[in-house]
Amino acid sequence: MVLNKKSWLLIAINTIHTIINLFYSTFLVAYFLNITNNNIIPSSLFYIYTFILMMIGFPAIGTLIKNGNKLFLYRTSFLVGFVLLLLIICLRENIVHHIWMLGFIFGIEKILYWYPQNVLISETANKNQLVKYTGYSMFCMGIAKIITPVILGYFISLNSFINTAIFILGLTIILFILSLFLKDNKPQAKKFNLKALWILATRRSKIKTVLKIEFLKGIALDIIDSIIILYIVYMFKTNLNLGIFTSIFAICSVATNFMLGNRCNFKSFKVILLIANILLFTATAYFVFDSSKFTFILYNLIFASAGEAIRTITETNMYKMSQDKSVAVHYRAEYIALRETILNFGRIIGFTMVILAALSNNEMLLKYLILLLSLILAYVGYLSINLIKKIIANKITC
């Protein structure tokens, strides 16, 4: 089934946003490491402050989202991102002394972007389009992840981190302009009732399973991504190398999402998750107990495929449950708010674990943390297989 124009516009916006997010999640982290003599605590604190604000902020703006302010908040996120980049440009090396402020502003940008984005996707990509939308969206994001790191890494090496931030500033303006082409139906005024959704979740096993998956995914997936970036910086030193290896690993992610979006159906996700779990745990154990540049690259190639498969399938399941009648009719905004709150609570726990591992000053402890997080991710895959079985049994087509 062909995607509609609104779906493609959302994919275009999310692809450009991915480029901006790569700047924050990859090169800003590397910048923190460079100006703090490879201390991983400042970058971890930056994300903890971000996720604390996100955990609080999603329920706080639920009423605004539910009563027709999605696009206003969506567009505001790009203005907040503009302000954040201006601060980074102005503060330069002093950025490390204002981590809490930057983390909170980054959290505001993420709330205002992802809450409307997720609701818009849930409303726009209907059940028959959802697998295709998720696959194409992840595919386009993957292309951005291939091209962008090398270009940014080369640009930073040739010029400076600050000059690159100015380029990213221009992309936020483009995002704002694109968002003006989005239209939204005017909804009826409704009360935002998070408590009612929580009660519903306790009664519906599928919703409860999705929330459990999101919590565990928050602990594991983004944290592994961040630890991988730290290892690349430690092992391969320069921003250009960081960009090159990030792009190489992204190729595997793109191939995975192309196959999921084009060649796979919802029922085949169970087998894909099983294979992904086995590959991921085997690669992690190999890296932890035989650490070298070769095993690290091998681990990353497998993680880029298997981890991406788990990420994409769990995203599809999350959106799929937002379209279930028990949620979509009255509680779509509440469902996404609760999901984000639980996801970010998991992320806070994950980055706290990273800080504790860093404070121990024991490299093996960091490797064992990767092994633990991979086990958690494998459990996410197991829960997702059971969720897919329940969805198929209830004949919710995708």
mmCIF file of C-alpha atoms in Angstrom:
data_model
loop_
_atom_site.group_PDB
_atom_site.id
_atom_site.type_symbol
_atom_site.label_atom_id
_atom_site.label_comp_id
_atom_site.label_asym_id
_atom_site.label_seq_id
_atom_site.Cartn_x
_atom_site.Cartn_y
_atom_site.Cartn_z
ATOM 1 C CA MET A 1 0.000 0.000 0.000
ATOM 2 C CA VAL A 2 1.291 3.471 -0.984
ATOM 3 C CA LEU A 3 1.934 5.951 1.834
ATOM 4 C CA ASN A 4 -0.021 9.218 1.792
ATOM 5 C CA LYS A 5 1.570 12.666 1.411
ATOM 6 C CA LYS A 6 1.330 13.466 5.123
ATOM 7 C CA SER A 7 3.214 10.267 5.960
ATOM 8 C CA TRP A 8 6.028 11.178 3.547
ATOM 9 C CA LEU A 9 6.208 14.706 4.979
ATOM 10 C CA LEU A 10 6.536 13.274 8.495
ATOM 11 C CA ILE A 11 9.281 10.938 7.230
ATOM 12 C CA ALA A 12 11.116 13.898 5.626
ATOM 13 C CA ILE A 13 10.939 15.935 8.839
ATOM 14 C CA ASN A 14 12.061 12.997 10.954
ATOM 15 C CA THR A 15 14.992 12.291 8.606
ATOM 16 C CA ILE A 16 16.313 15.857 8.913
ATOM 17 C CA HIS A 17 15.697 15.728 12.656
ATOM 18 C CA THR A 18 17.811 12.555 12.728
ATOM 19 C CA ILE A 19 20.731 14.529 11.267
ATOM 20 C CA ILE A 20 20.369 17.106 14.043
ATOM 21 C CA ASN A 21 20.046 14.399 16.681
ATOM 22 C CA LEU A 22 23.217 12.720 15.374
ATOM 23 C CA PHE A 23 25.036 15.966 16.078
ATOM 24 C CA TYR A 24 23.854 15.852 19.699
ATOM 25 C CA SER A 25 24.135 12.114 20.345
ATOM 26 C CA THR A 26 27.496 11.608 18.602
ATOM 27 C CA PHE A 27 29.584 14.748 18.163
ATOM 28 C CA LEU A 28 28.326 16.667 21.207
ATOM 29 C CA VAL A 29 29.227 13.613 23.320
ATOM 30 C CA ALA A 30 32.663 13.537 21.643
ATOM 31 C CA TYR A 31 33.010 17.276 22.336
ATOM 32 C CA PHE A 32 32.257 16.680 26.024
ATOM 33 C CA LEU A 33 34.931 13.967 26.076
ATOM 34 C CA ASN A 34 37.499 16.190 24.338
ATOM 35 C CA ILE A 35 37.141 19.110 26.744
ATOM 36 C CA THR A 36 37.008 16.924 29.892
ATOM 37 C CA ASN A 37 39.921 14.559 29.163
ATOM 38 C CA ASN A 38 37.665 11.596 28.287
ATOM 39 C CA ASN A 39 35.465 11.888 31.380
ATOM 40 C CA ILE A 40 32.157 10.142 30.532
ATOM 41 C CA ILE A 41 30.269 11.537 33.535
ATOM 42 C CA PRO A 42 29.409 14.991 32.035
ATOM 43 C CA SER A 43 27.804 13.491 28.914
ATOM 44 C CA SER A 44 25.894 10.966 31.057
ATOM 45 C CA LEU A 45 24.628 13.779 33.307
ATOM 46 C CA PHE A 46 23.562 15.736 30.216
ATOM 47 C CA TYR A 47 21.299 12.865 29.201
ATOM 48 C CA ILE A 48 20.027 12.252 32.740
ATOM 49 C CA TYR A 49 18.918 15.908 33.016
ATOM 50 C CA THR A 50 17.282 15.567 29.585
ATOM 51 C CA PHE A 51 15.378 12.417 30.491
ATOM 52 C CA ILE A 52 14.280 13.729 33.903
ATOM 53 C CA LEU A 53 12.618 16.668 32.183
ATOM 54 C CA MET A 54 11.087 14.385 29.545
ATOM 55 C CA MET A 55 9.707 12.041 32.187
ATOM 56 C CA ILE A 56 7.954 14.977 33.882
ATOM 57 C CA GLY A 57 7.099 16.940 30.741
ATOM 58 C CA PHE A 58 5.107 14.435 28.682
ATOM 59 C CA PRO A 59 2.202 14.137 31.152
ATOM 60 C CA ALA A 60 2.393 17.892 31.862
ATOM 61 C CA ILE A 61 1.479 18.906 28.294
ATOM 62 C CA GLY A 62 -0.977 16.059 27.667
ATOM 63 C CA THR A 63 -4.037 18.331 27.786
ATOM 64 C CA LEU A 64 -2.511 20.695 25.212
ATOM 65 C CA ILE A 65 -1.775 17.785 22.875
ATOM 66 C CA LYS A 66 -5.232 16.266 23.257
ATOM 67 C CA ASN A 67 -7.043 19.529 22.581
ATOM 68 C CA GLY A 68 -5.560 20.443 19.228
ATOM 69 C CA ASN A 69 -2.207 22.108 19.922
ATOM 70 C CA LYS A 70 -0.016 19.381 18.366
ATOM 71 C CA LEU A 71 1.296 21.418 15.442
ATOM 72 C CA PHE A 72 1.867 24.564 17.505
ATOM 73 C CA LEU A 73 4.000 22.579 19.984
ATOM 74 C CA TYR A 74 5.671 20.682 17.136
ATOM 75 C CA ARG A 75 6.791 23.906 15.472
ATOM 76 C CA THR A 76 7.850 25.360 18.807
ATOM 77 C CA SER A 77 10.274 22.427 19.249
ATOM 78 C CA PHE A 78 12.323 23.698 16.304
ATOM 79 C CA LEU A 79 12.529 27.168 17.847
ATOM 80 C CA VAL A 80 13.707 25.626 21.136
ATOM 81 C CA GLY A 81 16.328 23.638 19.187
ATOM 82 C CA PHE A 82 17.449 26.906 17.585
ATOM 83 C CA VAL A 83 17.950 28.454 21.037
ATOM 84 C CA LEU A 84 19.860 25.387 22.255
ATOM 85 C CA LEU A 85 22.286 25.573 19.327
ATOM 86 C CA LEU A 86 22.820 29.296 19.891
ATOM 87 C CA LEU A 87 23.759 28.544 23.510
ATOM 88 C CA ILE A 88 26.226 25.840 22.414
ATOM 89 C CA ILE A 89 27.798 28.259 19.925
ATOM 90 C CA CYS A 90 28.065 31.053 22.506
ATOM 91 C CA LEU A 91 29.278 28.937 25.439
ATOM 92 C CA ARG A 92 31.957 26.987 23.522
ATOM 93 C CA GLU A 93 34.328 25.266 26.021
ATOM 94 C CA ASN A 94 32.288 26.638 28.938
ATOM 95 C CA ILE A 95 29.503 24.284 27.896
ATOM 96 C CA VAL A 96 30.677 21.759 30.491
ATOM 97 C CA HIS A 97 29.766 24.200 33.314
ATOM 98 C CA HIS A 98 26.159 24.492 32.104
ATOM 99 C CA ILE A 99 25.288 20.857 31.479
ATOM 100 C CA TRP A 100 22.132 20.964 33.604
ATOM 101 C CA MET A 101 20.732 23.938 31.663
ATOM 102 C CA LEU A 102 21.551 22.438 28.265
ATOM 103 C CA GLY A 103 20.123 19.069 29.349
ATOM 104 C CA PHE A 104 16.840 20.668 30.424
ATOM 105 C CA ILE A 105 16.524 22.684 27.194
ATOM 106 C CA PHE A 106 17.307 19.559 25.157
ATOM 107 C CA GLY A 107 14.587 17.774 27.148
ATOM 108 C CA ILE A 108 12.077 20.507 26.268
ATOM 109 C CA GLU A 109 13.000 20.194 22.579
ATOM 110 C CA LYS A 110 12.511 16.432 22.699
ATOM 111 C CA ILE A 111 9.137 16.666 24.474
ATOM 112 C CA LEU A 112 7.768 19.241 22.043
ATOM 113 C CA TYR A 113 9.039 17.243 19.056
ATOM 114 C CA TRP A 114 8.363 13.611 19.936
ATOM 115 C CA TYR A 115 4.967 13.908 21.629
ATOM 116 C CA PRO A 116 3.239 15.558 18.615
ATOM 117 C CA GLN A 117 5.297 13.439 16.185
ATOM 118 C CA ASN A 118 4.182 10.163 17.776
ATOM 119 C CA VAL A 119 0.531 11.230 17.900
ATOM 120 C CA LEU A 120 0.661 12.390 14.270
ATOM 121 C CA ILE A 121 2.206 9.079 13.161
ATOM 122 C CA SER A 122 -0.397 7.093 15.085
ATOM 123 C CA GLU A 123 -3.193 9.094 13.439
ATOM 124 C CA THR A 124 -1.709 9.169 9.925
ATOM 125 C CA ALA A 125 -0.207 5.728 9.269
ATOM 126 C CA ASN A 126 -3.221 3.431 9.494
ATOM 127 C CA LYS A 127 -2.937 -0.216 10.445
ATOM 128 C CA ASN A 128 -2.374 -1.399 6.869
ATOM 129 C CA GLN A 129 0.395 1.176 6.343
ATOM 130 C CA LEU A 130 2.140 0.917 9.695
ATOM 131 C CA VAL A 131 4.816 -1.695 8.901
ATOM 132 C CA LYS A 132 5.598 0.076 5.603
ATOM 133 C CA TYR A 133 5.698 3.503 7.291
ATOM 134 C CA THR A 134 8.012 2.306 10.068
ATOM 135 C CA GLY A 135 10.288 0.486 7.632
ATOM 136 C CA TYR A 136 10.575 3.444 5.233
ATOM 137 C CA SER A 137 10.985 5.927 8.073
ATOM 138 C CA MET A 138 13.772 3.885 9.655
ATOM 139 C CA PHE A 139 15.305 3.356 6.193
ATOM 140 C CA CYS A 140 15.461 7.123 5.505
ATOM 141 C CA MET A 141 16.812 7.775 8.982
ATOM 142 C CA GLY A 142 19.421 5.102 8.318
ATOM 143 C CA ILE A 143 20.520 6.774 5.075
ATOM 144 C CA ALA A 144 20.961 9.987 7.070
ATOM 145 C CA LYS A 145 23.006 8.051 9.617
ATOM 146 C CA ILE A 146 25.283 6.747 6.847
ATOM 147 C CA ILE A 147 25.983 10.052 5.114
ATOM 148 C CA THR A 148 25.827 12.547 7.981
ATOM 149 C CA PRO A 149 28.529 11.232 10.379
ATOM 150 C CA VAL A 150 31.264 11.201 7.713
ATOM 151 C CA ILE A 151 30.350 14.697 6.503
ATOM 152 C CA LEU A 152 30.078 16.113 10.029
ATOM 153 C CA GLY A 153 33.207 14.266 11.179
ATOM 154 C CA TYR A 154 35.199 15.648 8.239
ATOM 155 C CA PHE A 155 33.735 19.135 8.688
ATOM 156 C CA ILE A 156 34.517 19.199 12.413
ATOM 157 C CA SER A 157 38.063 17.952 11.794
ATOM 158 C CA LEU A 158 38.583 20.534 9.039
ATOM 159 C CA ASN A 159 36.941 23.482 10.794
ATOM 160 C CA SER A 160 35.516 23.241 14.287
ATOM 161 C CA PHE A 161 32.692 21.888 16.367
ATOM 162 C CA ILE A 162 31.201 25.395 16.605
ATOM 163 C CA ASN A 163 31.125 25.885 12.812
ATOM 164 C CA THR A 164 29.297 22.575 12.516
ATOM 165 C CA ALA A 165 26.766 23.767 15.117
ATOM 166 C CA ILE A 166 26.070 26.784 12.883
ATOM 167 C CA PHE A 167 25.287 24.409 9.976
ATOM 168 C CA ILE A 168 22.912 22.411 12.210
ATOM 169 C CA LEU A 169 21.278 25.714 13.150
ATOM 170 C CA GLY A 170 20.300 26.143 9.496
ATOM 171 C CA LEU A 171 18.650 22.688 9.444
ATOM 172 C CA THR A 172 16.327 23.674 12.305
ATOM 173 C CA ILE A 173 15.053 26.557 10.167
ATOM 174 C CA ILE A 174 14.329 24.108 7.309
ATOM 175 C CA LEU A 175 12.406 21.862 9.728
ATOM 176 C CA PHE A 176 10.273 24.771 10.884
ATOM 177 C CA ILE A 177 9.414 25.650 7.265
ATOM 178 C CA LEU A 178 8.498 22.033 6.411
ATOM 179 C CA SER A 179 6.254 21.791 9.481
ATOM 180 C CA LEU A 180 4.150 24.675 8.125
ATOM 181 C CA PHE A 181 2.884 22.321 5.377
ATOM 182 C CA LEU A 182 1.374 19.915 7.919
ATOM 183 C CA LYS A 183 -2.364 20.147 8.518
ATOM 184 C CA ASP A 184 -4.315 18.836 11.466
ATOM 185 C CA ASN A 185 -7.980 18.108 12.042
ATOM 186 C CA LYS A 186 -9.565 20.205 14.753
ATOM 187 C CA PRO A 187 -10.419 17.819 17.594
ATOM 188 C CA GLN A 188 -13.186 18.134 20.115
ATOM 189 C CA ALA A 189 -12.116 19.358 23.544
ATOM 190 C CA LYS A 190 -11.377 16.327 25.723
ATOM 191 C CA LYS A 191 -10.073 15.823 29.212
ATOM 192 C CA PHE A 192 -6.576 14.391 29.526
ATOM 193 C CA ASN A 193 -7.011 11.421 31.867
ATOM 194 C CA LEU A 194 -3.737 9.591 32.530
ATOM 195 C CA LYS A 195 -5.241 7.714 35.492
ATOM 196 C CA ALA A 196 -7.927 6.151 33.287
ATOM 197 C CA LEU A 197 -5.283 4.939 30.842
ATOM 198 C CA TRP A 198 -3.221 3.494 33.699
ATOM 199 C CA ILE A 199 -6.277 1.558 34.920
ATOM 200 C CA LEU A 200 -6.891 0.340 31.366
ATOM 201 C CA ALA A 201 -3.250 -0.761 31.108
ATOM 202 C CA THR A 202 -3.557 -2.860 34.268
ATOM 203 C CA ARG A 203 -6.531 -4.651 32.710
ATOM 204 C CA ARG A 204 -5.192 -5.133 29.172
ATOM 205 C CA SER A 205 -2.194 -7.455 29.047
ATOM 206 C CA LYS A 206 -1.068 -6.187 25.617
ATOM 207 C CA ILE A 207 -0.818 -2.579 26.827
ATOM 208 C CA LYS A 208 0.926 -3.710 30.001
ATOM 209 C CA THR A 209 3.456 -5.681 27.922
ATOM 210 C CA VAL A 210 4.162 -2.673 25.650
ATOM 211 C CA LEU A 211 4.875 -0.489 28.694
ATOM 212 C CA LYS A 212 7.179 -3.131 30.189
ATOM 213 C CA ILE A 213 9.031 -3.349 26.860
ATOM 214 C CA GLU A 214 9.431 0.442 26.704
ATOM 215 C CA PHE A 215 10.826 0.583 30.256
ATOM 216 C CA LEU A 216 13.409 -2.134 29.578
ATOM 217 C CA LYS A 217 14.229 -0.676 26.158
ATOM 218 C CA GLY A 218 14.876 2.649 27.884
ATOM 219 C CA ILE A 219 17.374 1.006 30.223
ATOM 220 C CA ALA A 220 19.210 -0.843 27.454
ATOM 221 C CA LEU A 221 18.963 0.433 23.890
ATOM 222 C CA ASP A 222 19.943 4.120 24.026
ATOM 223 C CA ILE A 223 22.537 3.410 26.685
ATOM 224 C CA ILE A 224 24.271 0.797 24.504
ATOM 225 C CA ASP A 225 24.265 3.352 21.669
ATOM 226 C CA SER A 226 26.022 5.881 23.916
ATOM 227 C CA ILE A 227 28.581 3.381 25.237
ATOM 228 C CA ILE A 228 29.417 2.400 21.640
ATOM 229 C CA ILE A 229 30.148 6.062 20.833
ATOM 230 C CA LEU A 230 32.411 6.278 23.891
ATOM 231 C CA TYR A 231 34.326 3.180 22.797
ATOM 232 C CA ILE A 232 34.733 4.512 19.248
ATOM 233 C CA VAL A 233 36.170 7.757 20.644
ATOM 234 C CA TYR A 234 38.522 5.824 22.946
ATOM 235 C CA MET A 235 39.708 3.375 20.272
ATOM 236 C CA PHE A 236 39.799 5.477 17.113
ATOM 237 C CA LYS A 237 40.463 8.959 18.546
ATOM 238 C CA THR A 238 39.419 11.520 15.849
ATOM 239 C CA ASN A 239 36.019 12.980 14.884
ATOM 240 C CA LEU A 240 36.594 11.807 11.306
ATOM 241 C CA ASN A 241 37.087 8.207 12.473
ATOM 242 C CA LEU A 242 34.019 8.556 14.680
ATOM 243 C CA GLY A 243 32.045 9.658 11.617
ATOM 244 C CA ILE A 244 33.418 6.906 9.356
ATOM 245 C CA PHE A 245 32.682 4.056 11.777
ATOM 246 C CA THR A 246 29.258 5.463 12.691
ATOM 247 C CA SER A 247 28.426 5.519 8.966
ATOM 248 C CA ILE A 248 29.695 1.963 8.388
ATOM 249 C CA PHE A 249 27.544 0.628 11.214
ATOM 250 C CA ALA A 250 24.569 2.625 9.902
ATOM 251 C CA ILE A 251 24.753 0.746 6.576
ATOM 252 C CA CYS A 252 23.770 -2.439 8.429
ATOM 253 C CA SER A 253 20.863 -0.622 10.062
ATOM 254 C CA VAL A 254 19.639 0.671 6.693
ATOM 255 C CA ALA A 255 19.781 -2.799 5.129
ATOM 256 C CA THR A 256 17.847 -4.198 8.089
ATOM 257 C CA ASN A 257 15.104 -1.570 7.861
ATOM 258 C CA PHE A 258 14.838 -1.953 4.085
ATOM 259 C CA MET A 259 14.209 -5.679 4.535
ATOM 260 C CA LEU A 260 11.715 -5.103 7.347
ATOM 261 C CA GLY A 261 9.791 -2.462 5.413
ATOM 262 C CA ASN A 262 9.853 -4.138 1.999
ATOM 263 C CA ARG A 263 10.264 -7.880 2.424
ATOM 264 C CA CYS A 264 8.759 -8.767 5.802
ATOM 265 C CA ASN A 265 5.249 -8.880 7.199
ATOM 266 C CA PHE A 266 4.039 -8.595 10.762
ATOM 267 C CA LYS A 267 3.842 -12.359 11.300
ATOM 268 C CA SER A 268 7.504 -12.849 10.321
ATOM 269 C CA PHE A 269 8.644 -10.498 13.111
ATOM 270 C CA LYS A 270 8.647 -13.381 15.614
ATOM 271 C CA VAL A 271 11.365 -15.289 13.723
ATOM 272 C CA ILE A 272 13.374 -12.101 13.094
ATOM 273 C CA LEU A 273 13.372 -11.258 16.816
ATOM 274 C CA LEU A 274 14.508 -14.760 17.753
ATOM 275 C CA ILE A 275 17.452 -14.606 15.325
ATOM 276 C CA ALA A 276 18.312 -11.053 16.459
ATOM 277 C CA ASN A 277 18.386 -12.131 20.124
ATOM 278 C CA ILE A 278 20.742 -15.042 19.473
ATOM 279 C CA LEU A 279 23.125 -12.995 17.294
ATOM 280 C CA LEU A 280 23.211 -10.040 19.684
ATOM 281 C CA PHE A 281 23.965 -12.021 22.817
ATOM 282 C CA THR A 282 26.645 -14.131 21.072
ATOM 283 C CA ALA A 283 28.390 -11.024 19.679
ATOM 284 C CA THR A 284 28.253 -9.245 23.047
ATOM 285 C CA ALA A 285 29.740 -12.180 24.954
ATOM 286 C CA TYR A 286 32.521 -12.482 22.361
ATOM 287 C CA PHE A 287 33.411 -8.783 22.686
ATOM 288 C CA VAL A 288 33.310 -8.726 26.500
ATOM 289 C CA PHE A 289 35.610 -11.725 26.927
ATOM 290 C CA ASP A 290 37.916 -11.058 23.963
ATOM 291 C CA SER A 291 38.171 -7.279 23.592
ATOM 292 C CA SER A 292 40.016 -5.906 20.589
ATOM 293 C CA LYS A 293 39.361 -3.518 17.737
ATOM 294 C CA PHE A 294 38.302 -6.463 15.558
ATOM 295 C CA THR A 295 35.794 -7.890 18.059
ATOM 296 C CA PHE A 296 34.465 -4.381 18.762
ATOM 297 C CA ILE A 297 33.835 -3.760 15.051
ATOM 298 C CA LEU A 298 32.241 -7.226 14.686
ATOM 299 C CA TYR A 299 30.020 -6.575 17.715
ATOM 300 C CA ASN A 300 28.927 -3.227 16.294
ATOM 301 C CA LEU A 301 28.100 -4.659 12.877
ATOM 302 C CA ILE A 302 25.849 -7.271 14.509
ATOM 303 C CA PHE A 303 24.356 -4.774 16.973
ATOM 304 C CA ALA A 304 23.614 -2.374 14.107
ATOM 305 C CA SER A 305 21.503 -5.115 12.460
ATOM 306 C CA ALA A 306 20.067 -7.090 15.369
ATOM 307 C CA GLY A 307 19.602 -4.092 17.650
ATOM 308 C CA GLU A 308 17.958 -2.135 14.841
ATOM 309 C CA ALA A 309 15.564 -5.019 14.149
ATOM 310 C CA ILE A 310 14.522 -5.016 17.815
ATOM 311 C CA ARG A 311 14.199 -1.210 17.790
ATOM 312 C CA THR A 312 12.061 -1.128 14.632
ATOM 313 C CA ILE A 313 9.768 -3.980 15.648
ATOM 314 C CA THR A 314 9.177 -2.564 19.135
ATOM 315 C CA GLU A 315 8.389 0.837 17.553
ATOM 316 C CA THR A 316 5.890 -0.841 15.219
ATOM 317 C CA ASN A 317 4.254 -2.648 18.143
ATOM 318 C CA MET A 318 4.088 0.572 20.158
ATOM 319 C CA TYR A 319 2.312 2.456 17.352
ATOM 320 C CA LYS A 320 0.131 -0.567 16.642
ATOM 321 C CA MET A 321 -1.210 -0.605 20.189
ATOM 322 C CA SER A 322 -1.891 3.147 19.972
ATOM 323 C CA GLN A 323 -4.318 2.277 17.151
ATOM 324 C CA ASP A 324 -6.139 -0.390 19.145
ATOM 325 C CA LYS A 325 -9.760 0.658 19.686
ATOM 326 C CA SER A 326 -9.421 0.572 23.471
ATOM 327 C CA VAL A 327 -6.697 3.257 23.179
ATOM 328 C CA ALA A 328 -7.278 5.179 19.947
ATOM 329 C CA VAL A 329 -10.854 6.318 20.607
ATOM 330 C CA HIS A 330 -10.254 8.062 23.940
ATOM 331 C CA TYR A 331 -6.695 7.611 25.226
ATOM 332 C CA ARG A 332 -4.178 7.979 22.375
ATOM 333 C CA ALA A 333 -2.518 11.073 23.916
ATOM 334 C CA GLU A 334 -2.464 9.452 27.373
ATOM 335 C CA TYR A 335 -0.976 6.231 25.997
ATOM 336 C CA ILE A 336 1.916 8.057 24.308
ATOM 337 C CA ALA A 337 2.531 10.232 27.381
ATOM 338 C CA LEU A 338 2.648 7.207 29.688
ATOM 339 C CA ARG A 339 4.859 5.312 27.251
ATOM 340 C CA GLU A 340 7.343 8.206 27.082
ATOM 341 C CA THR A 341 7.358 8.671 30.848
ATOM 342 C CA ILE A 342 8.162 5.006 31.440
ATOM 343 C CA LEU A 343 10.721 4.926 28.587
ATOM 344 C CA ASN A 344 12.595 7.921 29.998
ATOM 345 C CA PHE A 345 12.507 6.553 33.536
ATOM 346 C CA GLY A 346 14.291 3.505 32.121
ATOM 347 C CA ARG A 347 16.837 5.757 30.367
ATOM 348 C CA ILE A 348 17.601 7.561 33.641
ATOM 349 C CA ILE A 349 18.302 4.215 35.318
ATOM 350 C CA GLY A 350 20.521 3.160 32.396
ATOM 351 C CA PHE A 351 22.659 6.311 32.387
ATOM 352 C CA THR A 352 22.926 6.180 36.189
ATOM 353 C CA MET A 353 24.434 2.710 35.749
ATOM 354 C CA VAL A 354 26.935 4.166 33.260
ATOM 355 C CA ILE A 355 27.966 6.854 35.786
ATOM 356 C CA LEU A 356 28.431 4.251 38.534
ATOM 357 C CA ALA A 357 30.561 2.137 36.182
ATOM 358 C CA ALA A 358 32.646 5.217 35.306
ATOM 359 C CA LEU A 359 33.156 6.142 38.960
ATOM 360 C CA SER A 360 34.472 2.638 39.668
ATOM 361 C CA ASN A 361 37.313 3.367 37.200
ATOM 362 C CA ASN A 362 37.137 -0.288 36.126
ATOM 363 C CA GLU A 363 36.995 -0.914 32.352
ATOM 364 C CA MET A 364 35.821 -4.520 32.826
ATOM 365 C CA LEU A 365 32.823 -3.276 34.791
ATOM 366 C CA LEU A 366 31.790 -1.181 31.782
ATOM 367 C CA LYS A 367 32.062 -4.271 29.572
ATOM 368 C CA TYR A 368 29.970 -6.328 31.989
ATOM 369 C CA LEU A 369 27.426 -3.516 31.906
ATOM 370 C CA ILE A 370 27.221 -3.928 28.119
ATOM 371 C CA LEU A 371 26.626 -7.661 28.653
ATOM 372 C CA LEU A 372 23.866 -6.947 31.200
ATOM 373 C CA LEU A 373 22.199 -4.429 28.887
ATOM 374 C CA SER A 374 22.327 -6.941 26.025
ATOM 375 C CA LEU A 375 20.590 -9.516 28.233
ATOM 376 C CA ILE A 376 17.890 -6.942 29.000
ATOM 377 C CA LEU A 377 17.548 -6.255 25.270
ATOM 378 C CA ALA A 378 17.215 -9.981 24.597
ATOM 379 C CA TYR A 379 14.372 -10.062 27.153
ATOM 380 C CA VAL A 380 12.774 -7.149 25.278
ATOM 381 C CA GLY A 381 12.882 -9.338 22.163
ATOM 382 C CA TYR A 382 11.258 -12.218 24.076
ATOM 383 C CA LEU A 383 8.452 -9.983 25.370
ATOM 384 C CA SER A 384 7.946 -8.597 21.859
ATOM 385 C CA ILE A 385 7.533 -12.121 20.440
ATOM 386 C CA ASN A 386 4.819 -12.838 23.024
ATOM 387 C CA LEU A 387 3.138 -9.498 22.255
ATOM 388 C CA ILE A 388 3.074 -10.258 18.519
ATOM 389 C CA LYS A 389 1.453 -13.630 19.255
ATOM 390 C CA LYS A 390 -1.274 -11.874 21.267
ATOM 391 C CA ILE A 391 -1.857 -9.263 18.556
ATOM 392 C CA ILE A 392 -2.128 -11.934 15.841
ATOM 393 C CA ALA A 393 -4.459 -14.014 18.034
ATOM 394 C CA ASN A 394 -6.741 -10.997 18.369
ATOM 395 C CA LYS A 395 -6.602 -10.475 14.565
ATOM 396 C CA ILE A 396 -5.311 -6.903 14.634
ATOM 397 C CA THR A 397 -3.918 -6.636 11.132
ATOM 398 C CA CYS A 398 -0.934 -4.484 10.176
#
